[in-house]
């Protein structure tokens, strides 16, 4: 099968999304589910090829509109993808948790070795991984992401995306019906739901982009930097940013994937979904309260915005701090990716521990490591005038990011970024003036603390002398849980997984 026809479109090139529904599901009747999944794949799943065709059509329509002066009326069609947690694969008889039994049973051992998806964290799930290690706080997690009586509640997720709310609602209904309707009840107008369906949808989450287009809730331009994928993207020359990476960092069994996955996993990718609540009024208050403590306060026209930019590594309009440390006014730089933190022995410009530098150290490393593709979407309400006035998030209003990313290995991707880099004060390591107890600092956005870690703080450049200047940080992103999944290829779903 041609690669682009085999890959699900959210992994690459990404599904266009203003609105997204995450339908978390539990499998009740595996055999019937398999039958329905087989026809679902052709009828509903959006492949990489279809997503590319859609993007190209829209691009062409926009170009035409620009030339003719008549606005383009074309909108992307809704998209649908599906992914499975290890419990979901187990329900289909394609994953086993029982390694002891496998070791004893030689027949089982053969099958296990040949077909079991590798990756211990996928097997464990996010709860056992991150609560188990002490990173996530159970009382902060939403109930759907917490096991009940020792059982995980989510076997998989159907993701539906659209450009208009009404298209999303329509498509979500069709997707649900496919699995819930009575056999033979095919007319959407008179559909009858089965009272013994093969699937149930215990939880859904809604994502939607903000009215301020392109901006996430803290007000930063998002969705700027993604790795280019060799063999899929048009690749820039080697010395340009963003660098192209081997597709095996994202896709199972591609060049550069060291995991030795079974054959059926080819063209699939591990998916991480994580609900990250954002405390927006609190973030603004902290910037306001601390702008005068920043080492550069006296020399800056707008120390509050500069402080925000230094935590992120980009100004709110996307301008990279590495290319423009003192202002965000050059329109040529708004979405620039053309920087790599050189010279990397100092952080005269971008702080070593700024979010984007922690998450993709570019020149700080001389090899590709912990590479992910991000496909998240904001959720929740805009900050209300009352919250703004109180400088505090209200109990009823919530907002955040449904963080979504793909990688060929969760340990080397999401987990590594969160635990080894974002949450580790000493990374990037061996930096002049930052070799002491505190190191360059924690990632202000997604760094998490274990009990024995130092308090949250970040080292900041003052633009003048190389002495260490530090500032204490609060926490504005609360992890509310999530799950680890595998997004299989089209072929895997039509053959192995439904066989
Ligand atoms: Fe981050 N934000 O919107 O404020 N992130 N992120 N992220 N992030 C980036 O380049 C943000 C999170 C990465 O190549 C930008 O698209 C928020 C997690 C990576 O230069 C902004 C949250 C993880 C990059 C944000 C959040 C990552 C990146 C700059 C949580 C991984 C690319 C715009 C609420 C575990 C780095 C852009 C590069 C960039 C925001 C979470 C990873 C503005 C609010 C959990 C790899």
Coordinates of C-alpha atoms and ligand atoms in Angstrom, one line a residue:
X1 CA 0.0 0.0 0.0
X2 CA 1.3 3.5 -0.8
X3 CA 2.4 5.2 2.4
X4 CA 0.1 8.2 2.3
X5 CA -2.9 6.0 1.6
X6 CA -2.0 3.8 4.6
X7 CA -1.2 6.5 7.3
X8 CA -4.0 8.2 9.3
X9 CA -4.2 11.9 8.4
X10 CA -3.9 13.3 11.9
X11 CA -0.4 11.9 12.3
X12 CA 0.7 13.5 9.1
X13 CA 0.0 16.0 7.5
X14 CA -2.5 16.8 10.3
X15 CA -6.3 17.2 10.1
X16 CA -7.4 20.8 9.7
X17 CA -9.3 21.6 12.9
X18 CA -11.3 24.5 14.3
X19 CA -13.4 22.1 16.3
X20 CA -12.6 18.6 17.6
X21 CA -14.5 16.0 19.5
X22 CA -12.6 13.3 21.3
X23 CA -14.9 10.3 21.6
X24 CA -13.3 8.0 24.2
X25 CA -14.7 4.5 23.9
X26 CA -14.9 1.2 25.6
X27 CA -15.2 -2.0 23.6
X28 CA -18.1 -4.2 24.8
X29 CA -18.4 -6.8 22.0
X30 CA -15.1 -7.3 20.3
X31 CA -16.2 -9.5 17.4
X32 CA -19.0 -7.2 16.3
X33 CA -16.7 -4.2 16.8
X34 CA -14.2 -5.7 14.5
X35 CA -16.8 -6.2 11.7
X36 CA -18.0 -2.7 12.1
X37 CA -14.5 -1.3 12.2
X38 CA -13.7 -2.9 8.9
X39 CA -16.4 -1.0 7.0
X40 CA -15.8 2.1 9.2
X41 CA -12.2 2.5 7.9
X42 CA -13.3 2.9 4.2
X43 CA -16.4 4.9 5.0
X44 CA -15.0 7.4 7.6
X45 CA -11.2 7.4 8.3
X46 CA -9.3 10.3 6.8
X47 CA -6.0 9.1 5.4
X48 CA -2.8 11.2 4.9
X49 CA -3.5 11.2 1.2
X50 CA -7.0 12.6 1.6
X51 CA -5.8 15.2 4.1
X52 CA -3.1 16.3 1.7
X53 CA -5.5 16.5 -1.2
X54 CA -7.8 18.6 0.9
X55 CA -5.0 20.9 1.9
X56 CA -3.9 21.3 -1.7
X57 CA -7.4 22.1 -2.9
X58 CA -7.8 24.8 -0.3
X59 CA -4.4 26.3 -1.1
X60 CA -5.3 26.4 -4.8
X61 CA -8.7 28.0 -4.0
X62 CA -7.0 30.6 -1.8
X63 CA -4.4 31.4 -4.5
X64 CA -7.2 31.7 -7.1
X65 CA -9.2 34.0 -4.7
X66 CA -6.2 36.2 -4.2
X67 CA -5.7 36.5 -8.0
X68 CA -9.3 37.1 -8.8
X69 CA -10.3 39.2 -5.7
X70 CA -13.3 37.0 -5.1
X71 CA -13.1 35.4 -1.6
X72 CA -12.6 31.6 -1.6
X73 CA -15.7 29.7 -0.2
X74 CA -14.1 26.3 0.2
X75 CA -13.7 24.9 3.7
X76 CA -11.9 21.7 4.8
X77 CA -14.2 18.7 5.2
X78 CA -14.5 17.0 8.5
X79 CA -11.9 14.4 9.4
X80 CA -12.0 11.2 11.4
X81 CA -9.1 9.1 13.0
X82 CA -9.1 6.3 15.5
X83 CA -6.5 5.0 18.0
X84 CA -6.3 2.3 20.6
X85 CA -5.0 2.1 24.2
X86 CA -3.3 -1.1 25.2
X87 CA -6.5 -2.2 26.9
X88 CA -8.3 -1.8 23.6
X89 CA -5.8 -3.9 21.7
X90 CA -6.1 -6.5 24.6
X91 CA -10.0 -6.5 24.1
X92 CA -9.4 -7.3 20.4
X93 CA -7.1 -10.1 21.4
X94 CA -4.0 -8.4 20.1
X95 CA -2.2 -7.4 23.2
X96 CA -1.4 -9.3 26.3
X97 CA -0.6 -7.9 29.8
X98 CA 0.2 -11.3 31.2
X99 CA 3.9 -11.7 30.6
X100 CA 4.3 -14.4 33.2
X101 CA 1.8 -16.6 31.4
X102 CA 3.5 -15.9 28.1
X103 CA 6.9 -17.0 29.5
X104 CA 5.4 -20.3 30.6
X105 CA 3.4 -21.0 27.5
X106 CA 5.7 -21.6 24.5
X107 CA 2.9 -21.2 21.9
X108 CA 1.8 -17.9 23.4
X109 CA 5.3 -16.8 23.6
X110 CA 5.7 -17.3 19.8
X111 CA 2.7 -15.2 19.1
X112 CA 3.7 -12.6 21.7
X113 CA 7.1 -12.2 20.3
X114 CA 5.9 -12.0 16.8
X115 CA 2.9 -9.6 17.1
X116 CA 3.0 -7.8 20.5
X117 CA 3.4 -4.1 20.1
X118 CA 6.6 -3.0 21.9
X119 CA 6.8 -0.1 24.3
X120 CA 6.3 -0.7 28.1
X121 CA 4.7 2.7 28.7
X122 CA 2.0 2.1 26.1
X123 CA 1.3 -1.2 27.9
X124 CA 1.1 0.6 31.3
X125 CA -1.0 3.5 30.2
X126 CA -0.5 7.2 31.3
X127 CA -2.0 6.8 34.8
X128 CA 0.4 4.0 35.9
X129 CA 3.3 5.7 34.2
X130 CA 2.9 9.2 35.5
X131 CA 1.1 8.7 38.8
X132 CA 3.2 5.6 39.4
X133 CA 6.4 7.6 39.1
X134 CA 5.1 10.5 41.2
X135 CA 4.7 13.1 38.4
X136 CA 0.9 13.4 38.3
X137 CA -1.2 14.0 41.3
X138 CA -4.3 11.6 41.4
X139 CA -6.5 14.2 43.1
X140 CA -6.0 16.6 40.2
X141 CA -6.9 14.1 37.5
X142 CA -10.3 14.0 35.8
X143 CA -12.3 10.8 36.7
X144 CA -12.2 9.4 33.2
X145 CA -8.4 9.2 33.3
X146 CA -8.3 7.4 36.6
X147 CA -8.7 3.6 36.8
X148 CA -11.9 2.5 38.6
X149 CA -11.5 -0.5 40.8
X150 CA -8.1 -1.1 39.2
X151 CA -9.6 -1.1 35.6
X152 CA -8.7 1.5 33.0
X153 CA -11.8 3.1 31.5
X154 CA -10.6 4.0 28.0
X155 CA -10.0 1.4 25.3
X156 CA -9.6 3.9 22.5
X157 CA -10.5 7.2 21.0
X158 CA -12.3 8.4 17.9
X159 CA -11.3 11.9 16.9
X160 CA -13.6 14.0 14.7
X161 CA -12.4 17.3 13.4
X162 CA -14.2 20.1 11.5
X163 CA -14.1 23.7 10.4
X164 CA -17.7 24.5 11.4
X165 CA -19.5 23.4 14.6
X166 CA -22.5 22.1 12.6
X167 CA -20.3 19.9 10.4
X168 CA -18.7 18.5 13.6
X169 CA -22.1 17.7 15.2
X170 CA -23.2 16.0 12.0
X171 CA -20.1 13.9 11.6
X172 CA -20.0 12.9 15.3
X173 CA -23.5 11.6 15.0
X174 CA -22.6 9.5 11.9
X175 CA -19.5 8.1 13.6
X176 CA -21.4 7.1 16.7
X177 CA -24.2 5.6 14.7
X178 CA -21.8 3.4 12.8
X179 CA -21.0 1.6 16.0
X180 CA -24.3 2.0 17.9
X181 CA -27.1 1.4 15.4
X182 CA -29.1 -1.7 15.1
X183 CA -28.0 -4.0 12.3
X184 CA -29.8 -3.0 9.0
X185 CA -30.9 0.4 10.4
X186 CA -28.9 2.4 7.8
X187 CA -31.0 5.5 7.0
X188 CA -29.6 8.3 9.2
X189 CA -33.1 9.9 9.4
X190 CA -34.7 6.8 11.0
X191 CA -31.7 5.2 12.7
X192 CA -32.5 2.9 15.6
X193 CA -29.9 2.5 18.3
X194 CA -29.1 -1.0 19.6
X195 CA -29.7 -1.6 23.3
X196 CA -26.7 -4.0 23.3
X197 CA -24.1 -2.0 21.3
X198 CA -20.6 -3.2 20.6
X199 CA -19.1 0.0 21.9
X200 CA -19.9 2.6 24.5
X201 CA -18.7 6.2 24.7
X202 CA -18.4 6.9 28.4
X203 CA -16.6 10.3 27.9
X204 CA -16.2 12.9 25.3
X205 CA -14.0 16.0 25.3
X206 CA -14.4 19.0 23.1
X207 CA -11.6 21.1 21.6
X208 CA -12.0 24.4 19.8
X209 CA -9.6 27.0 18.6
X210 CA -9.8 30.4 20.2
X211 CA -11.6 33.4 18.6
X212 CA -8.1 35.0 18.4
X213 CA -7.0 32.8 15.5
X214 CA -3.7 30.8 16.0
X215 CA -3.4 31.8 19.7
X216 CA -3.5 29.4 22.6
X217 CA -5.0 30.5 25.9
X218 CA -1.9 32.2 27.3
X219 CA -2.0 34.4 24.2
X220 CA 1.0 32.9 22.4
X221 CA 0.9 32.1 18.7
X222 CA 1.0 28.3 18.5
X223 CA 1.5 25.7 15.8
X224 CA 4.6 27.3 14.3
X225 CA 7.4 24.7 14.6
X226 CA 7.0 21.1 13.6
X227 CA 9.7 18.7 12.5
X228 CA 9.8 18.0 8.8
X229 CA 9.5 14.3 8.0
X230 CA 11.9 12.8 5.5
X231 CA 10.1 11.0 2.7
X232 CA 6.8 12.9 3.4
X233 CA 7.5 16.6 3.7
X234 CA 9.3 18.7 1.2
X235 CA 12.6 18.8 3.0
X236 CA 14.8 21.9 3.6
X237 CA 18.6 21.7 3.1
X238 CA 20.3 20.1 6.1
X239 CA 21.6 23.2 7.7
X240 CA 18.3 25.0 7.8
X241 CA 15.7 25.0 10.6
X242 CA 13.4 23.3 11.1
X243 CA 15.6 20.3 10.3
X244 CA 14.1 17.3 8.6
X245 CA 14.1 14.2 10.8
X246 CA 14.0 10.5 9.9
X247 CA 10.4 9.3 9.6
X248 CA 11.2 6.5 12.0
X249 CA 11.1 9.0 14.9
X250 CA 7.4 9.4 14.3
X251 CA 6.3 6.2 12.4
X252 CA 6.7 2.6 13.5
X253 CA 9.1 0.5 11.3
X254 CA 10.3 3.5 9.2
X255 CA 13.9 4.3 8.8
X256 CA 15.3 5.3 12.2
X257 CA 12.7 3.5 14.4
X258 CA 14.8 1.4 16.8
X259 CA 11.8 -0.4 18.3
X260 CA 11.6 -3.4 16.1
X261 CA 7.9 -3.4 16.1
X262 CA 5.8 -6.2 14.5
X263 CA 5.0 -6.0 10.8
X264 CA 1.4 -5.0 11.3
X265 CA 2.5 -1.8 13.1
X266 CA 4.2 -0.3 10.1
X267 CA 3.0 3.2 9.2
X268 CA 1.3 3.5 12.7
X269 CA 2.3 5.9 15.4
X270 CA 2.0 6.2 19.2
X271 CA -0.4 8.9 20.2
X272 CA -0.4 10.8 23.5
X273 CA -3.5 12.8 24.6
X274 CA -3.1 14.9 27.7
X275 CA -5.6 17.4 29.2
X276 CA -3.5 20.4 30.4
X277 CA -5.6 23.0 32.2
X278 CA -4.2 26.5 32.0
X279 CA -4.5 29.1 34.7
X280 CA -4.6 32.2 32.6
X281 CA -5.5 35.0 35.0
X282 CA -3.0 33.6 37.4
X283 CA -0.3 33.6 34.7
X284 CA -1.1 37.3 33.8
X285 CA -1.0 38.2 37.5
X286 CA 2.4 36.6 38.0
X287 CA 3.9 38.4 35.0
X288 CA 2.5 41.7 36.4
X289 CA 3.8 41.0 39.9
X290 CA 7.2 39.9 38.7
X291 CA 8.1 42.1 35.8
X292 CA 10.1 44.4 38.1
X293 CA 12.1 41.4 39.5
X294 CA 13.4 40.4 36.0
X295 CA 17.1 41.0 35.6
X296 CA 16.4 43.1 32.5
X297 CA 13.5 45.2 34.0
X298 CA 15.4 48.5 34.1
X299 CA 16.4 48.3 30.4
X300 CA 13.1 47.2 28.9
X301 CA 10.2 49.3 27.6
X302 CA 7.8 46.4 28.3
X303 CA 9.3 44.1 31.0
X304 CA 6.0 42.1 31.4
X305 CA 5.9 41.0 27.7
X306 CA 9.7 40.4 27.7
X307 CA 9.3 38.2 30.8
X308 CA 6.5 36.2 29.1
X309 CA 8.7 35.9 26.0
X310 CA 11.6 34.6 28.0
X311 CA 9.6 31.9 29.6
X312 CA 8.4 30.7 26.2
X313 CA 11.3 31.4 23.9
X314 CA 9.0 33.3 21.6
X315 CA 7.1 36.5 22.0
X316 CA 3.3 36.2 22.1
X317 CA 3.2 37.0 18.3
X318 CA 5.6 34.1 17.6
X319 CA 8.8 36.1 17.2
X320 CA 11.7 34.0 18.4
X321 CA 13.6 35.4 21.3
X322 CA 16.8 34.0 19.9
X323 CA 16.4 36.2 16.8
X324 CA 14.9 39.2 18.5
X325 CA 15.6 39.3 22.3
X326 CA 14.4 42.9 22.9
X327 CA 11.3 43.4 20.8
X328 CA 8.6 41.7 18.7
X329 CA 8.2 44.4 16.0
X330 CA 9.8 42.8 13.0
X331 CA 7.0 41.3 10.8
X332 CA 9.5 39.1 9.0
X333 CA 10.2 37.3 12.2
X334 CA 6.7 36.6 13.5
X335 CA 6.7 32.9 12.6
X336 CA 10.4 32.5 12.0
X337 CA 12.0 29.1 12.6
X338 CA 15.4 30.1 11.3
X339 CA 17.4 29.9 14.6
X340 CA 19.3 27.3 16.5
X341 CA 20.4 29.0 19.7
X342 CA 24.1 29.4 18.6
X343 CA 26.4 30.2 20.3
X344 CA 25.1 27.5 22.6
X345 CA 27.6 27.9 25.5
X346 CA 25.8 31.1 26.6
X347 CA 22.2 32.2 26.8
X348 CA 22.6 35.8 26.1
X349 CA 19.5 35.8 24.0
X350 CA 17.1 32.9 24.6
X351 CA 17.1 31.4 28.1
X352 CA 18.4 27.8 28.2
X353 CA 15.2 26.8 30.0
X354 CA 12.6 28.6 27.8
X355 CA 9.8 26.2 26.8
X356 CA 10.7 25.9 23.1
X357 CA 14.4 25.4 24.0
X358 CA 13.7 22.7 26.5
X359 CA 11.3 21.0 24.0
X360 CA 13.6 21.2 21.0
X361 CA 17.1 22.2 22.0
X362 CA 18.2 22.6 18.3
X363 CA 21.9 23.5 18.4
X364 CA 22.2 22.5 22.1
X365 CA 22.2 18.8 20.8
X366 CA 24.1 17.5 17.9
X367 CA 21.6 14.7 17.1
X368 CA 17.9 14.2 16.7
X369 CA 16.3 13.1 20.0
X370 CA 12.9 13.1 21.5
X371 CA 11.1 14.3 18.4
X372 CA 7.3 14.6 18.4
X373 CA 4.7 16.0 16.1
X374 CA 2.1 18.1 17.9
X375 CA -1.6 18.1 17.0
X376 CA -3.2 19.7 20.1
X377 CA -6.2 22.0 20.3
X378 CA -7.4 24.5 22.9
X379 CA -10.5 23.8 25.0
X380 CA -12.8 25.7 27.3
X381 CA -14.0 29.3 27.8
X382 CA -12.4 32.6 27.2
X383 CA -11.4 34.4 30.4
X384 CA -14.4 36.4 31.7
X385 CA -14.1 40.1 32.8
X386 CA -14.8 38.9 36.4
X387 CA -11.9 36.4 36.3
X388 CA -9.7 39.1 34.9
X389 CA -10.6 41.5 37.6
X390 CA -10.1 38.9 40.3
X391 CA -6.9 37.7 38.7
X392 CA -8.0 34.2 39.4
X393 CA -9.6 31.4 37.4
X394 CA -13.2 30.7 38.6
X395 CA -14.2 27.2 39.7
X396 CA -16.9 26.9 36.9
X397 CA -14.8 28.2 34.0
X398 CA -12.0 26.1 32.7
X399 CA -9.6 26.3 29.8
X400 CA -6.5 24.6 28.6
X401 CA -4.9 22.6 25.9
X402 CA -5.9 19.1 24.8
X403 CA -2.3 18.3 24.1
X404 CA -1.9 15.7 21.4
X405 CA 1.3 14.4 20.0
X406 CA 2.7 11.5 17.9
X407 CA 6.0 9.6 18.1
X408 CA 7.4 6.2 17.3
X409 CA 8.1 5.5 21.0
X410 CA 6.4 7.2 24.0
X411 CA 9.4 6.7 26.3
X412 CA 11.7 8.5 23.8
X413 CA 9.1 11.1 22.9
X414 CA 6.4 12.6 25.2
X415 CA 7.7 10.9 28.3
X416 CA 11.3 11.9 27.8
X417 CA 10.4 15.5 27.0
X418 CA 8.3 15.8 30.1
X419 CA 10.4 14.0 32.7
X420 CA 14.0 14.4 31.5
X421 CA 14.0 17.8 29.9
X422 CA 11.0 20.0 30.9
X423 CA 11.1 18.8 34.6
X424 CA 14.8 18.6 35.0
X425 CA 16.5 21.8 36.3
X426 CA 19.8 20.6 34.9
X427 CA 18.8 20.3 31.2
X428 CA 20.3 21.5 28.9
X429 CA 23.3 20.4 30.8
X430 CA 26.9 21.6 31.1
X431 CA 26.1 25.2 30.4
X432 CA 28.5 27.9 31.8
X433 CA 27.3 29.5 35.0
X434 CA 24.5 26.9 35.3
X435 CA 26.3 23.9 36.7
X436 CA 25.2 24.5 40.3
X437 CA 22.4 23.0 42.2
X438 CA 19.6 24.7 40.2
X439 CA 20.9 24.4 36.6
X440 CA 19.2 26.4 33.8
X441 CA 15.8 25.8 35.5
X442 CA 12.4 24.2 35.0
X443 CA 10.2 24.5 31.9
X444 CA 7.8 27.3 33.1
X445 CA 5.0 25.9 31.0
X446 CA 5.1 22.1 31.3
X447 CA 7.8 21.3 33.9
X448 CA 6.6 19.1 36.7
X449 CA 8.1 18.5 40.2
X450 CA 8.8 15.5 42.2
X451 CA 8.8 16.0 46.0
X452 CA 12.5 16.0 46.3
X453 CA 13.1 18.5 43.5
X454 CA 14.2 22.1 44.1
X455 CA 11.4 24.8 44.0
X456 CA 10.3 25.9 40.5
X457 CA 12.7 28.6 39.1
X458 CA 14.3 29.6 35.9
X459 CA 17.7 31.2 35.0
X460 CA 17.3 34.3 32.9
X461 CA 19.9 36.3 30.9
X462 CA 20.1 40.0 31.7
X463 CA 21.6 40.9 28.4
X464 CA 24.7 42.3 30.0
X465 CA 26.8 40.1 32.2
X466 CA 27.1 36.4 32.4
X467 CA 26.2 36.0 36.1
X468 CA 23.3 33.8 37.0
X469 CA 20.0 35.6 37.5
X470 CA 17.1 33.5 38.7
X471 CA 13.4 34.0 39.2
X472 CA 11.0 31.8 41.2
X473 CA 8.0 30.5 39.2
X474 CA 4.5 29.5 40.0
X475 CA 2.5 26.7 38.3
X476 CA 0.0 27.7 35.6
X477 CA -0.5 24.3 33.8
X478 CA -2.3 21.6 35.8
X479 CA -2.1 18.1 34.3
X480 CA -5.6 16.6 34.4
X481 CA -4.7 13.2 33.0
X482 CA -4.8 11.5 29.6
X483 CA -3.9 8.3 27.9
X484 CA -1.4 6.6 25.7
X485 CA -2.7 5.2 22.4
X486 CA -1.5 3.6 19.1
X487 CA -2.8 4.9 15.8
X488 CA -2.7 2.0 13.5
X489 CA -2.4 2.1 9.7
X490 CA -5.4 1.5 7.4
X491 CA -4.1 -1.9 6.4
X492 CA -3.5 -3.0 10.0
X493 CA -7.2 -2.1 10.8
X494 CA -8.6 -3.9 7.7
X495 CA -6.4 -7.0 8.2
X496 CA -4.6 -7.9 11.4
X497 CA -6.6 -6.0 14.0
X498 CA -10.0 -7.0 12.7
X499 CA -8.9 -10.6 11.9
Ligands
LIG1 FE1 4.6 23.5 23.8 N1 1.9 27.5 24.3 O1 1.0 27.5 23.5 O2 2.1 28.3 25.2 N2 4.5 25.3 22.8 N3 3.0 24.0 25.0 N4 4.5 21.6 24.6 N5 6.0 22.8 22.5 C1 5.3 25.6 21.8 O3 6.6 26.5 17.9 C2 2.4 25.2 25.0 C3 3.7 21.1 25.6 C4 6.6 21.6 22.4 O4 10.5 23.2 17.6 C5 5.1 27.0 21.4 O5 4.5 26.0 17.7 C6 1.4 25.2 26.1 C7 4.0 19.8 26.0 C8 7.5 21.5 21.3 O6 10.8 25.2 18.5 C9 4.1 27.4 22.3 C10 1.4 23.9 26.6 C11 5.1 19.4 25.1 C12 7.5 22.7 20.7 C13 3.7 26.3 23.2 C14 2.4 23.2 25.9 C15 5.3 20.5 24.3 C16 6.5 23.5 21.5 C17 5.8 27.8 20.4 C18 0.6 23.3 27.7 C19 5.8 18.1 25.1 C20 8.3 23.1 19.5 C21 5.0 27.8 19.1 C22 -0.5 23.9 28.2 C23 5.8 17.2 26.0 C24 9.6 23.6 19.8 C25 5.4 26.7 18.1 C26 10.4 24.0 18.5 C27 6.3 24.9 21.2 C28 2.7 26.3 24.2 C29 2.7 21.9 26.2 C30 6.3 20.5 23.3 C31 3.5 28.8 22.2 C32 0.4 26.3 26.5 C33 3.3 19.0 27.0 C34 8.3 20.2 20.9

